[in-house]
Coordinates of C-alpha atoms in Angstrom, one line a residue:
Chain A
M695 CA -9.5 -12.7 2.8
R696 CA -12.8 -11.7 1.3
L697 CA -14.3 -12.5 4.6
W698 CA -12.0 -9.9 6.3
L699 CA -12.7 -7.2 3.7
T700 CA -16.5 -7.7 4.1
A701 CA -16.2 -7.0 7.8
L702 CA -13.9 -4.0 7.2
L703 CA -16.3 -2.5 4.7
A704 CA -19.2 -3.0 7.0
I705 CA -17.5 -1.3 9.9
V706 CA -16.4 1.6 7.7
R707 CA -19.9 2.0 6.3
R708 CA -21.4 1.9 9.8
E709 CA -19.0 4.6 11.0
A710 CA -19.6 6.8 7.9
L711 CA -23.4 6.5 8.3
R712 CA -23.2 7.5 11.9
F713 CA -21.1 10.5 10.9
V714 CA -23.6 11.5 8.2
H715 CA -26.4 11.2 10.7
Q716 CA -24.7 13.5 13.1
R717 CA -24.7 16.7 11.1
S718 CA -23.8 18.8 14.1
R719 CA -20.7 16.8 14.6
F720 CA -19.6 17.4 11.0
L721 CA -20.3 21.1 11.4
A722 CA -18.3 21.3 14.6
A723 CA -15.4 19.4 13.1
L724 CA -15.4 22.0 10.3
V725 CA -16.0 25.2 12.2
R726 CA -13.4 24.5 14.9
P727 CA -10.4 24.7 12.6
L728 CA -11.9 27.5 10.5
V729 CA -12.3 29.6 13.6
W730 CA -8.6 29.1 14.2
L731 CA -7.7 29.8 10.7
V732 CA -9.8 32.9 10.2
V733 CA -9.9 34.5 13.6
F734 CA -7.0 33.3 15.6
A735 CA -4.5 33.4 12.8
A736 CA -5.5 36.9 11.7
G737 CA -4.9 38.2 15.2
F738 CA -1.8 36.2 15.8
R739 CA 0.1 36.9 12.6
A740 CA 1.1 40.4 13.7
A741 CA 2.6 39.0 16.9
L742 CA 4.6 36.2 15.3
G743 CA 7.4 36.7 12.8
L744 CA 8.2 33.6 10.9
S745 CA 11.6 33.0 9.2
I746 CA 12.0 30.7 6.3
I747 CA 12.2 27.1 7.6
P748 CA 11.8 23.9 5.6
P749 CA 9.7 22.9 3.8
Y750 CA 8.9 26.5 3.0
Q751 CA 11.0 28.3 0.5
T752 CA 9.7 31.8 0.7
Y753 CA 8.2 33.9 3.5
I754 CA 4.8 32.7 4.4
T755 CA 1.8 34.1 6.2
Y756 CA 0.8 32.7 9.5
E757 CA -2.4 31.2 8.0
V758 CA -0.3 29.2 5.7
Y759 CA 1.9 28.0 8.6
I760 CA -1.0 26.7 10.7
L761 CA -2.8 25.0 7.9
P762 CA -1.2 21.6 8.4
G763 CA -1.5 22.0 12.2
L764 CA -5.2 22.5 11.8
C765 CA -5.5 19.4 9.6
G766 CA -3.7 17.6 12.4
M767 CA -6.2 19.1 14.9
I768 CA -9.1 17.7 12.9
Q769 CA -7.6 14.3 13.1
L770 CA -6.7 14.6 16.8
F771 CA -10.3 15.6 17.6
N772 CA -11.6 12.8 15.4
G773 CA -9.4 10.2 17.0
M774 CA -10.7 11.3 20.4
Q775 CA -14.3 11.4 19.1
S776 CA -14.0 7.8 17.9
S777 CA -12.6 6.9 21.2
L778 CA -15.6 8.5 22.8
S779 CA -17.9 6.5 20.5
L780 CA -16.0 3.3 21.5
V781 CA -16.6 4.0 25.2
Y782 CA -20.2 4.6 24.2
D783 CA -20.2 1.3 22.3
Q784 CA -18.9 -0.4 25.3
E785 CA -21.6 1.0 27.5
M786 CA -24.2 0.2 24.9
G787 CA -22.9 -3.3 24.2
S788 CA -22.3 -3.0 20.5
M789 CA -18.6 -3.5 21.2
R790 CA -19.5 -6.9 22.5
L791 CA -21.2 -7.7 19.3
L792 CA -18.0 -6.7 17.4
L793 CA -15.7 -8.7 19.7
T794 CA -17.7 -11.9 19.4
S795 CA -17.2 -11.9 15.7
P796 CA -15.1 -14.9 14.7
L797 CA -12.5 -12.6 12.9
P798 CA -9.3 -11.9 14.9
R799 CA -9.7 -9.1 17.3
W800 CA -6.7 -7.1 16.0
W801 CA -8.4 -7.0 12.6
L802 CA -11.7 -5.8 14.0
L803 CA -10.0 -3.0 16.0
L804 CA -7.9 -2.1 13.0
S805 CA -11.1 -1.9 10.9
K806 CA -12.6 0.4 13.5
L807 CA -9.5 2.5 13.3
L808 CA -9.5 2.7 9.5
A809 CA -13.2 3.7 9.6
G810 CA -12.3 6.6 11.9
V811 CA -9.4 7.6 9.6
A812 CA -11.6 7.6 6.6
V813 CA -14.0 10.0 8.3
S814 CA -11.2 12.2 9.4
I815 CA -9.7 12.4 5.9
L816 CA -13.1 13.5 4.6
Q817 CA -13.2 16.2 7.1
V818 CA -9.7 17.4 6.3
Y819 CA -10.4 17.7 2.6
V820 CA -13.6 19.6 3.2
F821 CA -11.7 22.0 5.5
L822 CA -8.9 22.4 2.9
A823 CA -11.5 23.3 0.3
V824 CA -13.0 26.0 2.5
A825 CA -9.6 27.2 3.3
A826 CA -8.9 27.5 -0.4
G827 CA -12.0 29.6 -0.6
F828 CA -10.3 32.0 1.8
G829 CA -7.3 32.0 -0.6
I830 CA -5.1 29.7 1.5
T831 CA -3.9 27.1 -1.0
V832 CA -0.9 24.8 -1.8
A833 CA 0.1 23.3 -5.1
P834 CA -2.5 20.9 -6.5
L835 CA -0.1 17.9 -6.1
G836 CA 0.4 18.9 -2.5
Y837 CA -3.2 17.9 -1.8
V838 CA -2.5 14.5 -3.4
A839 CA 0.7 13.9 -1.5
L840 CA -1.2 14.8 1.7
L841 CA -3.4 11.7 1.4
P842 CA -1.0 9.0 2.5
A843 CA 0.4 11.2 5.2
L844 CA -3.2 11.7 6.5
V845 CA -3.7 7.9 6.6
I846 CA -0.6 7.4 8.7
S847 CA -1.2 10.3 11.1
G848 CA -4.8 9.4 11.3
L849 CA -3.9 5.8 12.3
M850 CA -1.5 7.1 14.9
L851 CA -4.0 9.5 16.5
G852 CA -6.9 7.0 16.1
S853 CA -4.9 4.3 17.9
L854 CA -4.2 6.8 20.7
G855 CA -8.0 7.2 21.0
L856 CA -8.4 3.4 21.0
L857 CA -5.8 3.1 23.7
I858 CA -7.6 5.7 25.8
S859 CA -11.0 4.0 25.2
S860 CA -9.6 0.7 26.6
T861 CA -8.7 2.4 29.8
I862 CA -11.8 4.6 30.3
R863 CA -14.9 2.9 31.4
Q864 CA -17.4 5.8 31.7
L865 CA -18.4 8.6 29.4
E866 CA -18.2 11.0 32.2
N867 CA -14.5 10.6 32.4
F868 CA -14.2 12.0 28.9
A869 CA -13.8 15.6 29.9
G870 CA -10.5 14.6 31.5
V871 CA -9.4 13.4 28.1
M872 CA -10.0 16.9 26.7
N873 CA -7.9 18.5 29.4
F874 CA -5.1 16.0 29.7
V875 CA -4.8 14.7 26.1
I876 CA -6.1 17.0 23.5
F877 CA -5.1 20.4 24.8
P878 CA -1.5 19.6 25.9
M879 CA -0.9 17.6 22.7
F880 CA -2.2 20.4 20.5
F881 CA -0.5 23.3 22.3
L882 CA 2.8 21.6 23.0
S883 CA 3.3 20.9 19.3
T884 CA 4.5 22.7 16.2
A885 CA 0.8 23.1 15.1
L886 CA 0.8 26.8 16.1
Y887 CA 4.4 27.8 16.4
P888 CA 7.7 26.3 15.1
L889 CA 10.1 24.6 17.4
W890 CA 12.7 27.4 17.2
K891 CA 10.1 29.9 18.3
M892 CA 9.3 27.6 21.3
A893 CA 13.0 27.4 22.1
E894 CA 13.2 31.1 22.5
S895 CA 10.9 30.9 25.5
S896 CA 11.9 27.6 27.0
T897 CA 14.2 24.8 25.9
V898 CA 12.3 22.4 28.1
L899 CA 9.1 23.2 26.3
R900 CA 10.9 22.8 23.0
D901 CA 12.1 19.4 24.1
I902 CA 8.6 18.3 25.1
C903 CA 7.3 19.6 21.7
A904 CA 10.0 17.6 19.9
F905 CA 9.0 14.5 21.8
N906 CA 5.2 14.9 21.2
P907 CA 4.0 12.5 18.5
F908 CA 1.4 15.1 17.5
T909 CA 4.3 17.4 16.5
H910 CA 5.6 14.8 14.1
A911 CA 2.1 14.1 12.7
V912 CA 1.8 17.8 12.0
E913 CA 5.3 18.0 10.4
L914 CA 4.6 14.9 8.3
L915 CA 1.5 16.6 7.0
R916 CA 3.3 19.9 6.6
F917 CA 6.1 18.4 4.4
A918 CA 3.6 16.3 2.5
L919 CA 1.6 19.5 1.5
Y920 CA 4.9 20.7 -0.1
Q921 CA 5.5 17.3 -1.7
S922 CA 8.4 16.4 0.4
L923 CA 9.0 13.8 3.0
N924 CA 10.0 14.3 6.6
G925 CA 11.6 10.9 7.2
W926 CA 12.2 11.5 10.9
S927 CA 8.6 12.5 11.6
L928 CA 7.4 9.5 9.5
L929 CA 9.5 7.2 11.7
W930 CA 8.3 8.8 14.9
V931 CA 4.6 8.6 13.9
C932 CA 4.9 5.0 12.8
L933 CA 6.6 4.0 16.0
S934 CA 4.0 5.9 18.0
F935 CA 1.3 4.1 16.1
A936 CA 2.9 0.7 16.7
L937 CA 3.2 1.5 20.4
F938 CA -0.4 2.9 20.9
F939 CA -2.0 0.1 18.8
G940 CA 0.0 -2.6 20.6
L941 CA -1.1 -1.3 24.0
A942 CA -4.7 -0.9 22.8
L943 CA -4.7 -4.5 21.7
L944 CA -3.5 -5.5 25.1
G945 CA -6.2 -3.4 26.6
Y946 CA -8.8 -5.2 24.6
D947 CA -7.4 -8.6 25.1
P948 CA -9.8 -10.7 27.0
A949 CA -7.0 -12.2 29.2
H950 CA -5.5 -8.9 30.3
G951 CA -7.6 -5.9 29.6
M952 CA -10.5 -3.9 30.7
T953 CA -13.1 -6.6 30.2
R954 CA -11.5 -8.6 32.9
R955 CA -12.0 -5.9 35.5
R956 CA -15.7 -5.6 34.6
K957 CA -18.0 -7.1 37.2
G958 CA -20.5 -9.7 36.0
G959 CA -23.8 -10.8 37.5
Chain B
M945 CA -15.0 -35.9 5.0
T946 CA -13.4 -34.3 8.0
M947 CA -16.2 -31.8 7.8
T948 CA -18.9 -34.5 8.3
M949 CA -16.8 -36.1 11.1
Q950 CA -16.6 -32.7 12.8
D951 CA -20.4 -32.4 12.4
D952 CA -21.0 -35.8 13.9
I953 CA -18.9 -34.8 16.9
S954 CA -20.7 -31.5 17.2
R955 CA -24.0 -33.2 17.2
M956 CA -23.0 -35.2 20.2
T957 CA -21.8 -32.2 22.2
A958 CA -23.0 -28.9 21.2
L959 CA -21.5 -27.1 24.2
D960 CA -19.3 -28.8 26.7
V961 CA -18.0 -27.0 29.7
S962 CA -15.6 -28.7 32.2
G963 CA -14.0 -27.5 35.4
L964 CA -14.6 -23.9 34.6
G965 CA -13.6 -21.4 37.3
Y966 CA -13.3 -17.6 37.4
S967 CA -12.5 -15.0 40.0
Y968 CA -12.8 -11.2 40.3
G969 CA -9.9 -10.6 42.5
A970 CA -10.6 -12.5 45.7
R971 CA -14.3 -13.1 44.9
R972 CA -15.0 -16.5 43.3
A973 CA -17.6 -16.0 40.6
L974 CA -17.5 -19.5 39.1
D975 CA -16.1 -22.6 40.7
G976 CA -15.7 -26.0 39.0
V977 CA -18.5 -25.5 36.6
S978 CA -19.1 -28.5 34.4
F979 CA -22.0 -29.5 32.1
A980 CA -22.6 -30.7 28.6
L981 CA -25.7 -29.5 26.6
R982 CA -27.7 -32.1 24.8
P983 CA -28.0 -31.0 21.2
G984 CA -31.3 -29.8 19.9
R985 CA -32.6 -29.1 23.4
F986 CA -33.7 -26.0 25.3
T987 CA -31.5 -25.9 28.3
A988 CA -32.2 -23.2 30.9
L989 CA -29.4 -21.8 33.1
L990 CA -31.4 -21.1 36.2
G991 CA -29.9 -19.1 39.0
P992 CA -30.7 -16.1 41.2
N993 CA -29.1 -12.7 40.6
G994 CA -25.4 -12.8 41.2
A995 CA -25.2 -16.6 40.7
G996 CA -22.5 -16.1 38.0
K997 CA -24.7 -16.4 34.9
S998 CA -23.4 -13.3 33.2
T999 CA -19.8 -14.3 34.0
L1000 CA -20.4 -17.7 32.5
F1001 CA -21.8 -16.0 29.4
A1002 CA -18.9 -13.7 29.1
L1003 CA -16.6 -16.7 29.2
L1004 CA -18.7 -18.7 26.7
T1005 CA -18.5 -15.7 24.3
R1006 CA -14.8 -15.1 25.0
L1007 CA -15.3 -11.6 26.3
F1008 CA -13.5 -13.0 29.3
V1009 CA -10.8 -15.7 29.3
S1010 CA -10.2 -18.0 32.2
G1011 CA -7.1 -20.1 32.9
E1012 CA -9.3 -22.7 34.6
G1013 CA -11.3 -25.3 32.8
K1014 CA -12.3 -25.8 29.2
I1015 CA -15.1 -24.8 26.9
T1016 CA -15.8 -26.7 23.7
V1017 CA -18.3 -25.6 21.1
A1018 CA -19.4 -28.1 18.5
G1019 CA -16.1 -29.9 19.0
H1020 CA -13.9 -26.8 18.9
D1021 CA -11.9 -25.7 21.9
L1022 CA -12.7 -22.1 22.5
A1023 CA -9.2 -21.4 23.9
R1024 CA -7.3 -23.1 21.1
S1025 CA -9.4 -22.3 18.1
P1026 CA -11.6 -19.4 19.2
R1027 CA -12.6 -18.4 15.7
A1028 CA -14.0 -21.8 14.7
A1029 CA -15.8 -22.0 18.1
L1030 CA -17.2 -18.4 17.9
S1031 CA -18.5 -18.9 14.4
R1032 CA -20.8 -21.7 15.8
I1033 CA -22.3 -19.6 18.5
G1034 CA -25.1 -17.1 18.2
V1035 CA -25.4 -14.7 21.1
V1036 CA -28.2 -12.5 22.5
F1037 CA -26.8 -10.4 25.3
Q1038 CA -28.8 -9.2 28.2
Q1039 CA -28.1 -5.6 27.2
P1040 CA -29.5 -4.7 23.8
T1041 CA -26.8 -4.2 21.2
L1042 CA -28.6 -2.3 18.4
D1043 CA -28.0 0.6 16.1
L1044 CA -31.2 2.4 16.7
D1045 CA -31.0 4.7 13.7
M1046 CA -30.5 2.0 11.2
S1047 CA -33.2 -0.2 9.8
V1048 CA -33.7 -3.8 11.0
A1049 CA -32.3 -5.0 7.7
A1050 CA -29.2 -2.8 8.0
N1051 CA -28.6 -4.1 11.5
M1052 CA -28.8 -7.6 10.2
R1053 CA -26.5 -6.9 7.3
Y1054 CA -23.9 -5.3 9.6
F1055 CA -23.9 -8.3 11.8
A1056 CA -23.7 -10.7 8.8
A1057 CA -20.7 -8.8 7.5
L1058 CA -18.9 -9.2 10.9
H1059 CA -19.2 -12.9 10.2
G1060 CA -18.0 -12.4 6.6
I1061 CA -21.4 -12.8 5.0
S1062 CA -22.3 -10.2 2.4
G1063 CA -24.4 -9.4 -0.6
R1064 CA -27.3 -11.5 -1.7
D1065 CA -26.3 -14.3 0.6
A1066 CA -26.6 -11.9 3.6
D1067 CA -30.0 -10.6 2.4
R1068 CA -31.4 -14.1 2.0
R1069 CA -30.1 -15.3 5.4
A1070 CA -31.5 -12.1 7.0
A1071 CA -34.9 -12.6 5.5
E1072 CA -35.0 -16.3 6.6
A1073 CA -33.9 -15.5 10.1
L1074 CA -36.5 -12.7 10.4
A1075 CA -39.2 -15.0 9.1
R1076 CA -38.3 -17.6 11.8
L1077 CA -39.0 -15.0 14.4
G1078 CA -42.1 -13.7 12.7
M1079 CA -40.4 -10.4 11.9
Q1080 CA -40.2 -10.4 8.1
E1081 CA -42.5 -7.5 7.6
R1082 CA -40.4 -5.3 10.0
A1083 CA -37.3 -5.5 7.9
A1084 CA -37.5 -1.9 6.5
E1085 CA -38.4 -0.3 9.8
K1086 CA -36.0 1.7 11.9
V1087 CA -35.1 -0.1 15.1
R1088 CA -35.9 3.0 17.1
N1089 CA -39.6 2.6 16.1
L1090 CA -39.8 -1.0 17.3
N1091 CA -41.2 -1.9 20.7
G1092 CA -39.0 -3.8 23.2
G1093 CA -40.3 -7.2 22.3
H1094 CA -39.7 -6.8 18.6
R1095 CA -36.2 -5.4 19.2
R1096 CA -35.4 -8.5 21.1
R1097 CA -36.8 -10.7 18.4
M1098 CA -34.7 -8.9 15.9
E1099 CA -31.6 -9.6 18.1
I1100 CA -32.5 -13.3 18.2
A1101 CA -33.0 -13.3 14.4
R1102 CA -29.7 -11.6 14.0
A1103 CA -28.0 -14.2 16.2
L1104 CA -29.2 -16.9 13.8
I1105 CA -27.9 -15.3 10.6
H1106 CA -24.7 -17.2 10.4
A1107 CA -26.5 -20.5 11.2
P1108 CA -24.9 -21.3 14.5
Q1109 CA -25.2 -24.6 16.3
V1110 CA -25.7 -23.1 19.7
L1111 CA -27.8 -20.1 20.6
L1112 CA -26.9 -18.4 23.9
L1113 CA -29.3 -16.0 25.5
D1114 CA -28.5 -14.1 28.6
E1115 CA -31.8 -13.2 30.4
P1116 CA -33.3 -12.1 27.1
T1117 CA -36.7 -11.2 28.5
V1118 CA -35.5 -8.6 31.0
G1119 CA -37.6 -5.4 30.9
L1120 CA -40.3 -6.8 28.6
D1121 CA -44.0 -7.0 29.4
F1122 CA -45.7 -10.3 30.0
K1123 CA -47.0 -10.8 26.5
S1124 CA -43.7 -10.1 24.7
R1125 CA -42.0 -12.3 27.2
Q1126 CA -44.3 -15.2 26.5
A1127 CA -44.0 -14.7 22.7
I1128 CA -40.2 -14.8 22.9
V1129 CA -40.1 -17.8 25.2
A1130 CA -42.4 -19.6 22.7
H1131 CA -40.3 -18.5 19.7
V1132 CA -37.1 -19.8 21.2
H1133 CA -38.7 -23.1 22.3
D1134 CA -39.7 -23.5 18.6
L1135 CA -36.1 -22.9 17.6
A1136 CA -35.0 -25.7 19.9
Q1137 CA -37.7 -27.9 18.4
S1138 CA -36.3 -27.4 15.0
G1139 CA -32.9 -28.7 16.1
L1140 CA -31.0 -25.7 17.5
T1141 CA -29.2 -26.1 20.8
V1142 CA -30.5 -23.3 23.1
F1143 CA -28.9 -22.2 26.3
W1144 CA -31.1 -19.7 28.0
A1145 CA -30.1 -17.9 31.2
T1146 CA -32.9 -16.8 33.5
H1147 CA -34.0 -16.4 37.1
L1148 CA -37.7 -16.8 36.1
V1149 CA -38.9 -20.4 36.5
D1150 CA -42.1 -19.7 34.4
E1151 CA -39.9 -19.5 31.3
I1152 CA -39.0 -23.2 31.7
R1153 CA -41.3 -25.9 30.4
D1154 CA -41.4 -29.6 31.1
G1155 CA -39.2 -31.2 28.5
D1156 CA -36.5 -28.6 28.9
D1157 CA -33.2 -29.3 30.6
V1158 CA -32.2 -27.2 33.6
V1159 CA -28.8 -26.3 34.9
V1160 CA -29.1 -24.7 38.3
L1161 CA -26.3 -22.3 39.1
H1162 CA -25.9 -20.8 42.6
R1163 CA -22.9 -18.9 44.0
G1164 CA -20.8 -20.0 41.0
K1165 CA -21.5 -23.7 41.4
V1166 CA -23.7 -26.1 39.5
L1167 CA -26.3 -27.5 41.9
A1168 CA -28.2 -29.7 39.4
H1169 CA -28.4 -30.6 35.8
E1170 CA -31.4 -32.6 34.8
P1171 CA -34.7 -32.4 32.9
A1172 CA -37.2 -30.0 34.4
E1173 CA -39.7 -32.6 35.2
T1174 CA -37.1 -34.8 37.1
L1175 CA -35.9 -31.7 39.0
R1176 CA -39.2 -30.7 40.2
G1177 CA -40.7 -34.1 40.9
D1178 CA -44.3 -33.4 41.8
R1179 CA -43.8 -30.0 43.2
P1180 CA -43.8 -26.7 41.2
L1181 CA -40.4 -25.8 39.9
S1182 CA -40.4 -22.5 41.7
D1183 CA -40.6 -24.2 45.1
V1184 CA -37.8 -26.5 44.3
F1185 CA -35.6 -23.7 43.0
I1186 CA -36.3 -21.5 46.1
A1187 CA -35.6 -24.4 48.4
M1188 CA -32.3 -25.3 46.6
T1189 CA -30.9 -21.8 46.6
A1190 CA -32.1 -21.0 50.2
E1191 CA -30.4 -24.1 51.6
E1192 CA -27.2 -23.1 50.0
G1193 CA -27.6 -19.6 51.4
A1194 CA -28.2 -20.8 54.9
A1195 CA -25.2 -23.2 54.9

């Protein structure tokens, strides 16, 4: 067991070091949601009337509404970013190094995943601190309750990235991921507008939103911020995690996955 | 008790490959490949580009899995007990696998941790492995600042950190200048002399010395497996190699 932990810690440390080295990446990860919070929300709040829906007990401003959605956005981008670095690792060969370790492959990939989650959680809390500077806060215990929710949603979004990295073979294809994964997942979710608001324009869109695992990640975070649990979202996120991680393991399995299709010399 | 028995077995067959085959779709990359490496020897896997060397290495390191044939490392079946087998292999891939912005020591430690080795034990092993390759004074340097030859030596040192019984190197001198190439060839021959079983893929005959074993691989098949001096007779090895692979090509 100590053996396994050693590997886990080393993988997390490597990921964290890489993140620290890339200051611009950290800045981008922070500025992106802040722009949404400060610029977009300010313009949008006039256009969107919000009624009281759980977990909120009073009227809230739009900034307060999108706060959890932006936490989710940070994790979504981070998940895709780690997927990008995995594709890079495959091209650069350090993935091979990882996969020839005598530890079981699922553990190595889970370690990689947890490393990404740790980095994303760090980003979220820095973002929340800055948001608090703008006066957008929740109860102190809400920040604590958010942590386990962030781990679960981070694992789900990270495993989606892992799954994508097992199917993409070239960095160039990554722009497609932006267009076909990140944007639809973010906009077709409850990150920016609640489901009932979506239903007003189209019930089909509402149904897509309700199906989108990112919606449930956001709702899980939203409820956690108010120290309550959205059981349905938790279930949905956990099931998505199991599905994505399972498929990703299959993708990285030497007998089935991407490595098999690679040409050798 | 079982441990020493296991070690005895492993001393007899460091790496044993039998009936190994692999296809990419319709293209046959390896066909009925069988050989056993003599322990403590430098064995060259000699073959032209496209012979199937890299495919064989991918199978030996379990990046690929084949349904055909069997690979045994130090007595452990790679398919049945992959973890025991992998822990006895050190690998240097053709493509460099380094974290350029970390120091040599940090790269070594990361790899040690992937094998479950940490703390002072990892530092000691890293220092020893670097010393074996004449790299000890480079430990604190960033990998980015090393030249190609030293990077490669670091990778070889790294592959030794978990004390493997078999060292696999896939064309490790690709892209290096003549001097660095010679230095690495000499270093790895020294490792074999000190008891390590070395399997070195190459298409360059000048990396092979008399006293080495040679496995000639061409079009996915083993054409020969014998000591270099037996293989070449009284001709230069390059002539023999060209003749062997040309005949096959014409047929």
